[in-house]
């Protein structure tokens, strides 16, 4: 009987391996490999596997090292609600380096549905030009998600591309971008900085999710939910949810702050409008000195609408912190708009005259505004309004408040979001003009006393700025006013945020088994029915 049980157990283990297989990739892997640890694939071979070889539930492990090349993934899952996963193995440092002579214009192009890419870097290493007028300039995007619905991009670090960080285009509905750092991407064109952090479209009815990312110091805009195409016959800027992100100082490497987020379409025919888009609990910030009334210029943090013929529709902006310069909040063309429970610091709120005709479809309330002047609501080419006049004439913001930005009763701001796919890790955003050290209470997260932690400044992410262990109070002090910045490669003009603002990552060390080991035994126990 014992031998029968052992045989059944062995057969069960074989079935588990067959049901959820694991494959391995090394920098020195070969096309002739079989994906085993002893005979691994090279990266392009792994990314080219057909569904009969790699399918939903399978994992392709990328082992430590630099993978130099420009790669195309055609992986896809044909198993309902099951994903192919391409991930760094355990805590290995995996870097995709796209700086090669034969330029395809991207480091990783994705064509295939239901694939998860997680826990690795996408970048360009070494020497390259960031000036499009140079004869040797090569524009390269980090990730070009050209097709394939329901993909996920999780905990990726996309940086130092002489182009955009990531484009996820209209044929990629239902996809998710979560927990990524997208920074220091872009280049100088003839007239301005070019290259955005993240460019997103969607033509499907599936919701696109942009969640808990850190996006900053890209040469042009931070996030574009947008299309520059005119004359389209269908809608493909719609059904997007953007939540819990920190997007700041975009445009800084080109010496001019640009829009941290734009939601718009430039379709002159009015068919492809930006619609059904939600921004909740995001932090959008540009460097400002709250004490200096002259410290204002261009610096839009949120831009809504672009073309009068394609006003945004059914856009919801709730519970966001929006900090910018003269036009920090820039509303050009909006047909239907909900704007509630936001905190806004700006020179003045900019509105196009379109607002005079269409504000009856707007719902503004419970917002807190701080502006440079008392008449801080500016309808361009028309009039500047004080708060009371704004409320009376537009019938908006009945329960909202206003104050001078310089003399504001400044309430310290704290935004803490746990990473869903990084055990024990949290994104922490702080804004406080009155102190250089902020105590953050982690007792609400049920963390154990004595847990070790490390804190990283997102603007200098490879250096631990503080470490320690959690005491009984659950409070940890975070320093503001740090000065070190990881500048974009071959650029020395980007700006560090001032002492009133900081974005951090804190990691608590649980000391548990490695990710790969935990995953295997979790699957094994599940199959055994325990």
Short mmCIF file of C-alpha atoms in Angstrom, two decimals:
data_model
loop_
_atom_site.label_atom_id
_atom_site.label_comp_id
_atom_site.label_asym_id
_atom_site.label_seq_id
_atom_site.Cartn_x
_atom_site.Cartn_y
_atom_site.Cartn_z
CA UNK A 1 0.00 0.00 0.00
CA UNK A 2 2.85 2.37 0.87
CA UNK A 3 4.42 1.80 -2.55
CA UNK A 4 1.09 2.60 -4.23
CA UNK A 5 0.87 5.88 -2.32
CA UNK A 6 4.41 6.73 -3.33
CA UNK A 7 3.62 5.93 -6.96
CA UNK A 8 0.49 8.07 -6.86
CA UNK A 9 2.42 10.89 -5.25
CA UNK A 10 5.07 10.65 -7.97
CA UNK A 11 2.45 10.70 -10.71
CA UNK A 12 0.79 13.70 -9.06
CA UNK A 13 4.09 15.56 -8.98
CA UNK A 14 4.54 14.80 -12.69
CA UNK A 15 1.04 16.12 -13.42
CA UNK A 16 1.82 19.30 -11.46
CA UNK A 17 4.99 19.86 -13.45
CA UNK A 18 3.12 19.29 -16.70
CA UNK A 19 0.22 21.53 -15.69
CA UNK A 20 2.34 24.47 -14.57
CA UNK A 21 5.75 24.29 -16.10
CA UNK A 22 8.79 26.42 -15.43
CA UNK A 23 11.41 27.37 -18.00
CA UNK A 24 14.74 29.11 -17.62
CA UNK A 25 16.61 31.82 -19.50
CA UNK A 26 20.21 32.92 -19.01
CA UNK A 27 22.22 35.64 -20.79
CA UNK A 28 24.36 32.87 -22.29
CA UNK A 29 21.38 30.63 -23.13
CA UNK A 30 21.01 29.21 -26.63
CA UNK A 31 18.27 28.81 -29.26
CA UNK A 32 18.99 25.09 -29.16
CA UNK A 33 18.21 24.89 -25.44
CA UNK A 34 15.13 23.20 -24.01
CA UNK A 35 14.43 25.79 -21.29
CA UNK A 36 15.80 23.68 -18.45
CA UNK A 37 18.26 25.04 -15.90
CA UNK A 38 21.01 22.88 -17.39
CA UNK A 39 20.16 23.76 -21.00
CA UNK A 40 18.48 27.21 -20.87
CA UNK A 41 17.08 29.34 -23.65
CA UNK A 42 18.34 32.70 -24.79
CA UNK A 43 15.77 35.47 -24.25
CA UNK A 44 14.49 35.81 -27.80
CA UNK A 45 13.97 32.07 -28.11
CA UNK A 46 11.97 32.07 -24.88
CA UNK A 47 9.81 34.98 -26.01
CA UNK A 48 9.08 33.24 -29.34
CA UNK A 49 7.60 30.02 -27.93
CA UNK A 50 4.24 28.87 -29.30
CA UNK A 51 1.26 28.11 -27.08
CA UNK A 52 1.79 24.35 -27.46
CA UNK A 53 5.12 24.76 -25.64
CA UNK A 54 4.47 27.66 -23.20
CA UNK A 55 0.91 28.48 -22.18
CA UNK A 56 -1.22 29.83 -19.37
CA UNK A 57 0.07 28.88 -15.93
CA UNK A 58 3.66 28.50 -17.15
CA UNK A 59 6.53 30.69 -15.96
CA UNK A 60 9.66 31.74 -17.83
CA UNK A 61 12.35 32.63 -15.30
CA UNK A 62 14.97 35.20 -16.31
CA UNK A 63 18.20 34.67 -14.40
CA UNK A 64 20.57 37.40 -13.32
CA UNK A 65 22.50 39.38 -15.88
CA UNK A 66 22.33 41.89 -18.73
CA UNK A 67 20.38 40.81 -21.81
CA UNK A 68 21.60 43.02 -24.64
CA UNK A 69 19.39 43.22 -27.71
CA UNK A 70 15.99 44.33 -28.94
CA UNK A 71 13.38 41.66 -28.39
CA UNK A 72 9.90 40.71 -29.61
CA UNK A 73 7.51 38.68 -27.45
CA UNK A 74 4.83 36.67 -29.28
CA UNK A 75 3.96 34.60 -26.22
CA UNK A 76 0.27 34.20 -25.49
CA UNK A 77 -2.02 32.22 -23.27
CA UNK A 78 -4.90 30.30 -24.81
CA UNK A 79 -6.12 29.20 -21.36
CA UNK A 80 -9.04 31.24 -20.05
CA UNK A 81 -8.09 33.51 -17.12
CA UNK A 82 -4.59 32.05 -16.97
CA UNK A 83 -1.35 33.86 -17.77
CA UNK A 84 2.09 33.14 -19.08
CA UNK A 85 4.56 34.81 -16.69
CA UNK A 86 7.95 36.23 -17.68
CA UNK A 87 9.75 37.22 -14.50
CA UNK A 88 13.14 37.69 -12.91
CA UNK A 89 14.04 34.59 -10.92
CA UNK A 90 13.71 35.23 -7.17
CA UNK A 91 15.49 38.53 -6.45
CA UNK A 92 17.90 38.34 -9.40
CA UNK A 93 18.81 41.64 -11.03
CA UNK A 94 17.74 41.30 -14.66
CA UNK A 95 18.39 44.12 -17.15
CA UNK A 96 17.24 44.33 -20.76
CA UNK A 97 19.68 46.65 -22.53
CA UNK A 98 18.48 47.96 -25.89
CA UNK A 99 21.61 49.91 -26.87
CA UNK A 100 22.69 47.91 -29.94
CA UNK A 101 23.82 48.97 -33.45
CA UNK A 102 20.81 47.54 -35.33
CA UNK A 103 17.99 49.65 -33.99
CA UNK A 104 14.38 48.43 -34.21
CA UNK A 105 13.09 51.35 -32.17
CA UNK A 106 12.26 49.44 -28.95
CA UNK A 107 13.87 47.24 -26.33
CA UNK A 108 10.88 44.95 -25.87
CA UNK A 109 7.94 44.73 -28.26
CA UNK A 110 4.92 42.79 -26.98
CA UNK A 111 2.48 41.02 -29.31
CA UNK A 112 0.39 38.44 -27.47
CA UNK A 113 -2.43 38.17 -24.96
CA UNK A 114 -2.53 37.23 -21.27
CA UNK A 115 1.17 37.56 -20.50
CA UNK A 116 2.64 38.97 -17.28
CA UNK A 117 6.01 40.72 -17.42
CA UNK A 118 7.43 41.48 -14.00
CA UNK A 119 10.44 42.31 -11.83
CA UNK A 120 13.06 43.38 -14.36
CA UNK A 121 14.63 46.52 -15.84
CA UNK A 122 14.34 47.92 -19.35
CA UNK A 123 16.96 50.51 -20.26
CA UNK A 124 19.82 51.62 -22.49
CA UNK A 125 23.32 51.28 -21.08
CA UNK A 126 26.56 52.94 -22.11
CA UNK A 127 27.00 55.76 -24.60
CA UNK A 128 24.13 57.06 -26.72
CA UNK A 129 22.85 60.40 -27.91
CA UNK A 130 19.87 62.20 -26.41
CA UNK A 131 19.83 64.87 -29.12
CA UNK A 132 17.82 64.15 -32.26
CA UNK A 133 20.00 66.52 -34.30
CA UNK A 134 23.04 64.27 -33.81
CA UNK A 135 23.88 62.04 -36.74
CA UNK A 136 24.17 58.98 -34.51
CA UNK A 137 20.89 59.55 -32.64
CA UNK A 138 18.64 56.49 -32.29
CA UNK A 139 15.14 56.90 -30.88
CA UNK A 140 14.32 53.85 -28.74
CA UNK A 141 11.17 53.12 -26.70
CA UNK A 142 11.48 50.91 -23.65
CA UNK A 143 8.37 48.73 -24.08
CA UNK A 144 6.20 48.88 -27.20
CA UNK A 145 2.98 47.02 -26.34
CA UNK A 146 1.58 46.95 -29.83
CA UNK A 147 -1.11 44.25 -29.55
CA UNK A 148 -2.51 41.61 -27.21
CA UNK A 149 -5.23 42.15 -24.62
CA UNK A 150 -5.13 41.42 -20.89
CA UNK A 151 -1.38 41.70 -20.42
CA UNK A 152 0.22 42.86 -17.18
CA UNK A 153 3.39 44.84 -16.61
CA UNK A 154 4.31 44.63 -12.94
CA UNK A 155 7.21 46.00 -10.89
CA UNK A 156 9.25 46.96 -13.95
CA UNK A 157 11.87 49.69 -13.93
CA UNK A 158 11.88 51.49 -17.29
CA UNK A 159 14.48 54.25 -17.48
CA UNK A 160 17.05 56.07 -19.58
CA UNK A 161 15.49 55.39 -22.93
CA UNK A 162 16.28 57.91 -25.72
CA UNK A 163 12.56 57.82 -26.47
CA UNK A 164 9.40 57.08 -24.52
CA UNK A 165 9.36 54.76 -21.56
CA UNK A 166 6.36 52.72 -22.63
CA UNK A 167 3.57 52.80 -25.19
CA UNK A 168 0.54 50.52 -24.70
CA UNK A 169 -1.66 51.03 -27.72
CA UNK A 170 -5.26 50.71 -28.84
CA UNK A 171 -5.26 46.92 -29.42
CA UNK A 172 -4.20 46.17 -25.84
CA UNK A 173 -7.43 46.57 -23.84
CA UNK A 174 -7.80 45.02 -20.42
CA UNK A 175 -4.09 45.35 -19.71
CA UNK A 176 -2.58 46.53 -16.44
CA UNK A 177 0.52 48.58 -15.63
CA UNK A 178 1.21 48.31 -11.91
CA UNK A 179 4.00 49.06 -9.48
CA UNK A 180 6.43 50.25 -12.16
CA UNK A 181 9.03 53.01 -12.03
CA UNK A 182 9.19 54.94 -15.30
CA UNK A 183 11.71 57.77 -15.26
CA UNK A 184 14.55 59.61 -17.01
CA UNK A 185 13.25 58.69 -20.49
CA UNK A 186 13.32 60.96 -23.54
CA UNK A 187 15.55 63.17 -25.67
CA UNK A 188 15.85 66.68 -27.06
CA UNK A 189 14.25 67.30 -30.44
CA UNK A 190 14.83 70.48 -32.44
CA UNK A 191 12.25 72.52 -30.53
CA UNK A 192 11.61 70.78 -27.19
CA UNK A 193 11.99 67.74 -25.04
CA UNK A 194 10.39 64.59 -26.49
CA UNK A 195 9.56 61.19 -25.10
CA UNK A 196 6.83 60.53 -22.53
CA UNK A 197 6.87 58.22 -19.57
CA UNK A 198 3.73 56.29 -20.49
CA UNK A 199 1.41 56.55 -23.52
CA UNK A 200 -1.89 54.66 -23.25
CA UNK A 201 -4.83 54.05 -25.59
CA UNK A 202 -7.75 51.59 -25.63
CA UNK A 203 -10.37 50.78 -28.27
CA UNK A 204 -12.07 47.97 -26.32
CA UNK A 205 -14.74 48.02 -23.64
CA UNK A 206 -12.30 46.39 -21.22
CA UNK A 207 -10.86 48.67 -18.53
CA UNK A 208 -7.21 49.67 -18.73
CA UNK A 209 -5.56 49.96 -15.29
CA UNK A 210 -2.61 52.21 -14.41
CA UNK A 211 -2.00 51.58 -10.71
CA UNK A 212 0.57 52.53 -8.08
CA UNK A 213 3.37 53.55 -10.45
CA UNK A 214 6.07 56.21 -9.97
CA UNK A 215 6.58 58.27 -13.14
CA UNK A 216 8.94 61.26 -13.14
CA UNK A 217 11.69 63.24 -14.85
CA UNK A 218 10.79 62.18 -18.37
CA UNK A 219 11.78 64.70 -21.06
CA UNK A 220 8.20 65.45 -22.13
CA UNK A 221 4.95 64.49 -20.44
CA UNK A 222 4.47 61.90 -17.74
CA UNK A 223 1.28 60.04 -18.77
CA UNK A 224 -0.59 60.61 -22.03
CA UNK A 225 -4.06 59.11 -22.26
CA UNK A 226 -4.34 60.59 -25.68
CA UNK A 227 -4.35 60.38 -29.46
CA UNK A 228 -2.81 62.90 -31.83
CA UNK A 229 -4.67 61.35 -34.80
CA UNK A 230 -7.40 63.28 -36.61
CA UNK A 231 -9.96 61.71 -38.90
CA UNK A 232 -10.35 58.44 -37.02
CA UNK A 233 -13.49 56.39 -37.66
CA UNK A 234 -13.71 54.89 -34.15
CA UNK A 235 -12.89 55.61 -30.50
CA UNK A 236 -9.65 54.43 -28.97
CA UNK A 237 -8.99 56.77 -26.02
CA UNK A 238 -11.45 55.35 -23.51
CA UNK A 239 -12.08 53.11 -20.50
CA UNK A 240 -8.98 53.85 -18.43
CA UNK A 241 -8.59 53.83 -14.65
CA UNK A 242 -5.55 55.56 -13.18
CA UNK A 243 -5.19 55.20 -9.40
CA UNK A 244 -2.58 55.62 -6.64
CA UNK A 245 0.21 56.86 -8.92
CA UNK A 246 2.89 59.47 -8.18
CA UNK A 247 3.63 61.49 -11.33
CA UNK A 248 5.99 64.43 -10.94
CA UNK A 249 8.53 66.79 -12.51
CA UNK A 250 8.06 65.59 -16.06
CA UNK A 251 9.81 67.88 -18.54
CA UNK A 252 12.52 68.66 -16.00
CA UNK A 253 15.38 67.10 -18.04
CA UNK A 254 14.51 69.45 -20.94
CA UNK A 255 14.40 72.51 -18.61
CA UNK A 256 10.63 73.06 -18.99
CA UNK A 257 8.00 71.41 -16.84
CA UNK A 258 5.41 69.66 -19.00
CA UNK A 259 2.07 68.03 -18.28
CA UNK A 260 2.32 65.30 -15.70
CA UNK A 261 -0.96 63.87 -17.05
CA UNK A 262 -2.97 64.74 -20.15
CA UNK A 263 -6.37 63.26 -21.02
CA UNK A 264 -7.43 64.36 -24.50
CA UNK A 265 -7.78 63.67 -28.20
CA UNK A 266 -6.85 65.83 -31.18
CA UNK A 267 -9.51 64.35 -33.47
CA UNK A 268 -10.87 67.30 -35.42
CA UNK A 269 -13.79 65.16 -36.62
CA UNK A 270 -15.00 64.65 -33.05
CA UNK A 271 -15.37 60.87 -33.32
CA UNK A 272 -12.40 59.69 -31.29
CA UNK A 273 -12.95 61.52 -28.00
CA UNK A 274 -11.34 60.73 -24.66
CA UNK A 275 -14.12 59.23 -22.53
CA UNK A 276 -14.88 57.08 -19.51
CA UNK A 277 -11.58 57.83 -17.79
CA UNK A 278 -11.06 57.96 -14.03
CA UNK A 279 -8.20 59.44 -11.97
CA UNK A 280 -8.38 58.64 -8.25
CA UNK A 281 -5.92 59.05 -5.40
CA UNK A 282 -3.01 60.16 -7.59
CA UNK A 283 -0.28 62.65 -6.71
CA UNK A 284 0.62 65.03 -9.56
CA UNK A 285 3.41 67.43 -8.61
CA UNK A 286 5.79 70.03 -10.04
CA UNK A 287 8.49 71.75 -7.99
CA UNK A 288 7.16 74.89 -6.36
CA UNK A 289 8.25 77.09 -3.48
CA UNK A 290 5.14 77.75 -1.43
CA UNK A 291 6.73 80.86 0.11
CA UNK A 292 7.77 82.58 -3.13
CA UNK A 293 4.88 84.24 -4.98
CA UNK A 294 7.12 84.76 -8.02
CA UNK A 295 8.06 81.11 -8.35
CA UNK A 296 5.58 80.40 -11.11
CA UNK A 297 5.74 79.68 -14.80
CA UNK A 298 4.57 76.89 -17.05
CA UNK A 299 3.98 73.72 -15.13
CA UNK A 300 0.74 71.87 -15.83
CA UNK A 301 0.11 68.86 -13.65
CA UNK A 302 -3.28 67.91 -15.13
CA UNK A 303 -4.53 68.82 -18.60
CA UNK A 304 -8.08 67.94 -19.72
CA UNK A 305 -9.03 68.26 -23.38
CA UNK A 306 -7.13 69.57 -26.40
CA UNK A 307 -9.34 69.99 -29.45
CA UNK A 308 -12.64 71.86 -29.23
CA UNK A 309 -14.24 69.31 -31.54
CA UNK A 310 -13.25 66.42 -29.25
CA UNK A 311 -14.01 67.49 -25.65
CA UNK A 312 -13.45 64.86 -22.98
CA UNK A 313 -16.56 63.02 -21.79
CA UNK A 314 -17.42 61.18 -18.59
CA UNK A 315 -14.08 61.96 -16.97
CA UNK A 316 -13.89 61.58 -13.17
CA UNK A 317 -11.14 63.28 -11.14
CA UNK A 318 -11.41 62.43 -7.42
CA UNK A 319 -9.19 62.49 -4.33
CA UNK A 320 -6.05 63.65 -6.11
CA UNK A 321 -3.29 66.03 -5.03
CA UNK A 322 -2.56 68.40 -7.94
CA UNK A 323 0.43 70.71 -7.51
CA UNK A 324 1.67 72.87 -10.36
CA UNK A 325 2.69 76.31 -11.45
CA UNK A 326 0.58 79.00 -13.17
CA UNK A 327 -1.59 76.48 -14.98
CA UNK A 328 -1.26 73.51 -12.68
CA UNK A 329 -4.87 72.58 -13.43
CA UNK A 330 -5.61 73.23 -17.11
CA UNK A 331 -9.17 72.53 -18.35
CA UNK A 332 -9.45 73.19 -22.06
CA UNK A 333 -12.43 71.26 -23.43
CA UNK A 334 -14.63 69.08 -21.23
CA UNK A 335 -18.20 68.16 -22.08
CA UNK A 336 -18.94 66.14 -18.94
CA UNK A 337 -16.62 66.20 -15.95
CA UNK A 338 -16.72 65.21 -12.28
CA UNK A 339 -14.11 66.92 -10.11
CA UNK A 340 -14.40 66.17 -6.38
CA UNK A 341 -12.36 65.95 -3.18
CA UNK A 342 -9.16 67.15 -4.83
CA UNK A 343 -6.47 69.39 -3.34
CA UNK A 344 -5.04 71.90 -5.82
CA UNK A 345 -2.01 74.18 -5.48
CA UNK A 346 -1.51 76.39 -8.56
CA UNK A 347 -0.86 79.93 -9.73
CA UNK A 348 -4.40 79.94 -11.06
CA UNK A 349 -6.88 77.43 -12.39
CA UNK A 350 -6.84 77.79 -16.20
CA UNK A 351 -10.03 77.30 -18.16
CA UNK A 352 -10.72 77.87 -21.83
CA UNK A 353 -13.81 79.93 -22.77
CA UNK A 354 -15.47 76.61 -23.65
CA UNK A 355 -16.29 76.42 -19.93
CA UNK A 356 -18.71 79.32 -20.33
CA UNK A 357 -20.90 77.15 -22.55
CA UNK A 358 -20.55 73.64 -21.12
CA UNK A 359 -20.05 73.86 -17.36
CA UNK A 360 -23.65 72.79 -16.73
CA UNK A 361 -22.53 69.20 -17.34
CA UNK A 362 -19.79 69.54 -14.71
CA UNK A 363 -19.96 68.38 -11.11
CA UNK A 364 -17.36 70.11 -8.89
CA UNK A 365 -17.49 69.89 -5.10
CA UNK A 366 -15.56 69.41 -1.86
CA UNK A 367 -12.30 70.57 -3.44
CA UNK A 368 -9.59 72.63 -1.74
CA UNK A 369 -7.94 75.30 -3.90
CA UNK A 370 -4.81 77.33 -3.17
CA UNK A 371 -3.91 79.96 -5.78
CA UNK A 372 -1.40 82.77 -6.12
CA UNK A 373 -4.05 85.49 -6.44
CA UNK A 374 -7.46 86.03 -4.89
CA UNK A 375 -9.09 85.84 -8.34
CA UNK A 376 -7.56 82.44 -9.00
CA UNK A 377 -10.09 81.00 -11.47
CA UNK A 378 -9.05 82.28 -14.90
CA UNK A 379 -11.26 81.87 -17.95
CA UNK A 380 -8.85 82.80 -20.70
CA UNK A 381 -9.76 85.82 -22.85
CA UNK A 382 -12.71 86.45 -20.56
CA UNK A 383 -12.33 87.07 -16.81
CA UNK A 384 -10.60 86.09 -13.57
CA UNK A 385 -13.02 84.99 -10.82
CA UNK A 386 -12.78 84.98 -7.05
CA UNK A 387 -14.07 81.88 -5.32
CA UNK A 388 -17.45 83.34 -4.42
CA UNK A 389 -17.99 84.58 -7.99
CA UNK A 390 -16.88 81.25 -9.40
CA UNK A 391 -19.42 79.46 -7.22
CA UNK A 392 -22.21 81.90 -8.08
CA UNK A 393 -21.66 82.23 -11.81
CA UNK A 394 -20.88 78.60 -12.56
CA UNK A 395 -22.91 76.88 -9.85
CA UNK A 396 -19.91 74.71 -8.99
CA UNK A 397 -17.89 73.94 -5.85
CA UNK A 398 -20.65 74.81 -3.38
CA UNK A 399 -18.81 73.04 -0.55
CA UNK A 400 -15.26 73.73 -1.70
CA UNK A 401 -12.73 76.08 -0.07
CA UNK A 402 -10.05 78.48 -1.28
CA UNK A 403 -6.95 80.14 0.15
CA UNK A 404 -3.78 82.02 -0.84
CA UNK A 405 -1.02 79.60 -1.70
CA UNK A 406 1.62 81.63 0.15
CA UNK A 407 -0.35 81.99 3.37
CA UNK A 408 -2.13 78.66 3.18
CA UNK A 409 -2.97 76.80 6.34
CA UNK A 410 -0.85 74.04 4.93
CA UNK A 411 -1.99 70.59 5.94
CA UNK A 412 0.79 68.00 5.72
CA UNK A 413 -0.02 65.45 3.02
CA UNK A 414 0.61 61.73 3.33
CA UNK A 415 -0.20 59.00 0.81
CA UNK A 416 0.77 55.40 1.56
CA UNK A 417 -0.08 52.57 -0.83
CA UNK A 418 0.97 48.94 -0.44
CA UNK A 419 2.39 47.20 -3.49
CA UNK A 420 0.11 44.30 -4.37
CA UNK A 421 2.92 42.26 -5.92
CA UNK A 422 5.83 43.14 -3.65
CA UNK A 423 5.42 41.54 -0.28
CA UNK A 424 6.05 44.03 2.53
CA UNK A 425 6.69 47.01 0.23
CA UNK A 426 4.89 50.38 0.26
CA UNK A 427 4.99 53.57 -1.76
CA UNK A 428 5.06 56.64 0.49
CA UNK A 429 4.40 60.18 -0.80
CA UNK A 430 4.87 63.09 1.60
CA UNK A 431 4.41 66.85 1.25
CA UNK A 432 5.12 69.17 4.17
CA UNK A 433 6.52 72.68 3.98
CA UNK A 434 7.16 73.03 7.71
CA UNK A 435 9.58 70.22 8.53
CA UNK A 436 12.40 68.16 7.05
CA UNK A 437 11.40 64.94 8.80
CA UNK A 438 7.97 63.28 8.82
CA UNK A 439 6.87 60.49 11.14
CA UNK A 440 4.73 57.92 9.34
CA UNK A 441 2.59 55.49 11.32
CA UNK A 442 2.71 51.90 9.99
CA UNK A 443 0.83 50.35 12.92
CA UNK A 444 -2.35 50.20 10.83
CA UNK A 445 -0.68 47.64 8.50
CA UNK A 446 -0.36 44.92 11.18
CA UNK A 447 3.38 44.61 10.73
CA UNK A 448 5.29 42.71 13.38
CA UNK A 449 7.48 44.48 15.90
CA UNK A 450 11.15 44.08 15.09
CA UNK A 451 10.70 43.71 11.34
CA UNK A 452 13.72 45.10 9.51
CA UNK A 453 13.12 47.77 6.88
CA UNK A 454 14.96 49.67 4.19
CA UNK A 455 13.90 53.05 2.74
CA UNK A 456 14.74 54.24 -0.77
CA UNK A 457 14.26 57.69 -2.28
CA UNK A 458 12.47 57.13 -5.61
CA UNK A 459 14.61 59.86 -7.19
CA UNK A 460 17.77 57.96 -6.24
CA UNK A 461 16.39 54.42 -6.20
CA UNK A 462 19.57 52.36 -5.99
CA UNK A 463 20.69 53.69 -2.62
CA UNK A 464 19.28 52.82 0.80
CA UNK A 465 18.79 56.13 2.63
CA UNK A 466 17.65 54.64 5.95
CA UNK A 467 17.37 51.22 7.54
CA UNK A 468 16.23 49.97 10.90
CA UNK A 469 13.63 47.83 12.62
CA UNK A 470 10.03 48.57 13.51
CA UNK A 471 9.51 49.43 17.18
CA UNK A 472 6.37 49.26 19.33
CA UNK A 473 5.12 52.68 18.20
CA UNK A 474 4.97 51.59 14.57
CA UNK A 475 6.30 55.00 13.54
CA UNK A 476 9.18 55.54 11.11
CA UNK A 477 10.75 58.91 10.34
CA UNK A 478 11.18 59.81 6.67
CA UNK A 479 13.60 62.61 5.71
CA UNK A 480 12.58 65.40 3.36
CA UNK A 481 15.10 67.75 1.79
CA UNK A 482 17.35 65.05 0.32
CA UNK A 483 19.69 66.33 -2.38
CA UNK A 484 20.97 63.27 -4.27
CA UNK A 485 19.36 62.61 -7.65
CA UNK A 486 19.88 59.87 -10.20
CA UNK A 487 20.21 62.15 -13.22
CA UNK A 488 19.19 60.87 -16.64
CA UNK A 489 22.19 59.40 -18.43
CA UNK A 490 24.02 62.12 -20.37
CA UNK A 491 21.93 64.88 -18.79
CA UNK A 492 22.80 67.17 -15.91
CA UNK A 493 19.91 69.64 -15.85
CA UNK A 494 17.08 67.59 -14.33
CA UNK A 495 15.86 68.88 -10.96
CA UNK A 496 15.50 67.21 -7.58
CA UNK A 497 12.27 67.90 -5.75
CA UNK A 498 12.61 70.51 -2.97
CA UNK A 499 12.39 69.97 0.77
CA UNK A 500 8.57 70.15 0.77
CA UNK A 501 8.06 66.90 -1.19
CA UNK A 502 9.32 63.35 -1.38
CA UNK A 503 8.44 59.96 -2.86
CA UNK A 504 9.81 56.88 -1.12
CA UNK A 505 9.71 53.10 -1.22
CA UNK A 506 9.94 51.21 2.07
CA UNK A 507 10.54 47.47 2.13
CA UNK A 508 9.94 45.37 5.24
CA UNK A 509 11.93 42.15 5.38
CA UNK A 510 9.86 39.14 6.42
CA UNK A 511 12.66 36.59 6.20
CA UNK A 512 10.41 34.04 4.49
CA UNK A 513 11.39 31.63 1.75
CA UNK A 514 12.20 32.97 -1.68
CA UNK A 515 9.44 33.76 -4.12
CA UNK A 516 10.16 30.82 -6.42
CA UNK A 517 10.30 28.32 -3.56
CA UNK A 518 7.12 29.67 -1.93
CA UNK A 519 5.29 29.55 -5.25
CA UNK A 520 6.27 25.93 -5.93
CA UNK A 521 5.26 24.63 -2.51
CA UNK A 522 2.04 26.68 -2.53
CA UNK A 523 1.08 25.00 -5.82
CA UNK A 524 2.16 21.58 -4.53
CA UNK A 525 0.12 21.87 -1.32
CA UNK A 526 -2.87 23.14 -3.28
CA UNK A 527 -2.77 20.17 -5.66
CA UNK A 528 -2.49 17.77 -2.72
CA UNK A 529 -5.63 19.30 -1.21
CA UNK A 530 -4.10 20.51 2.09
#
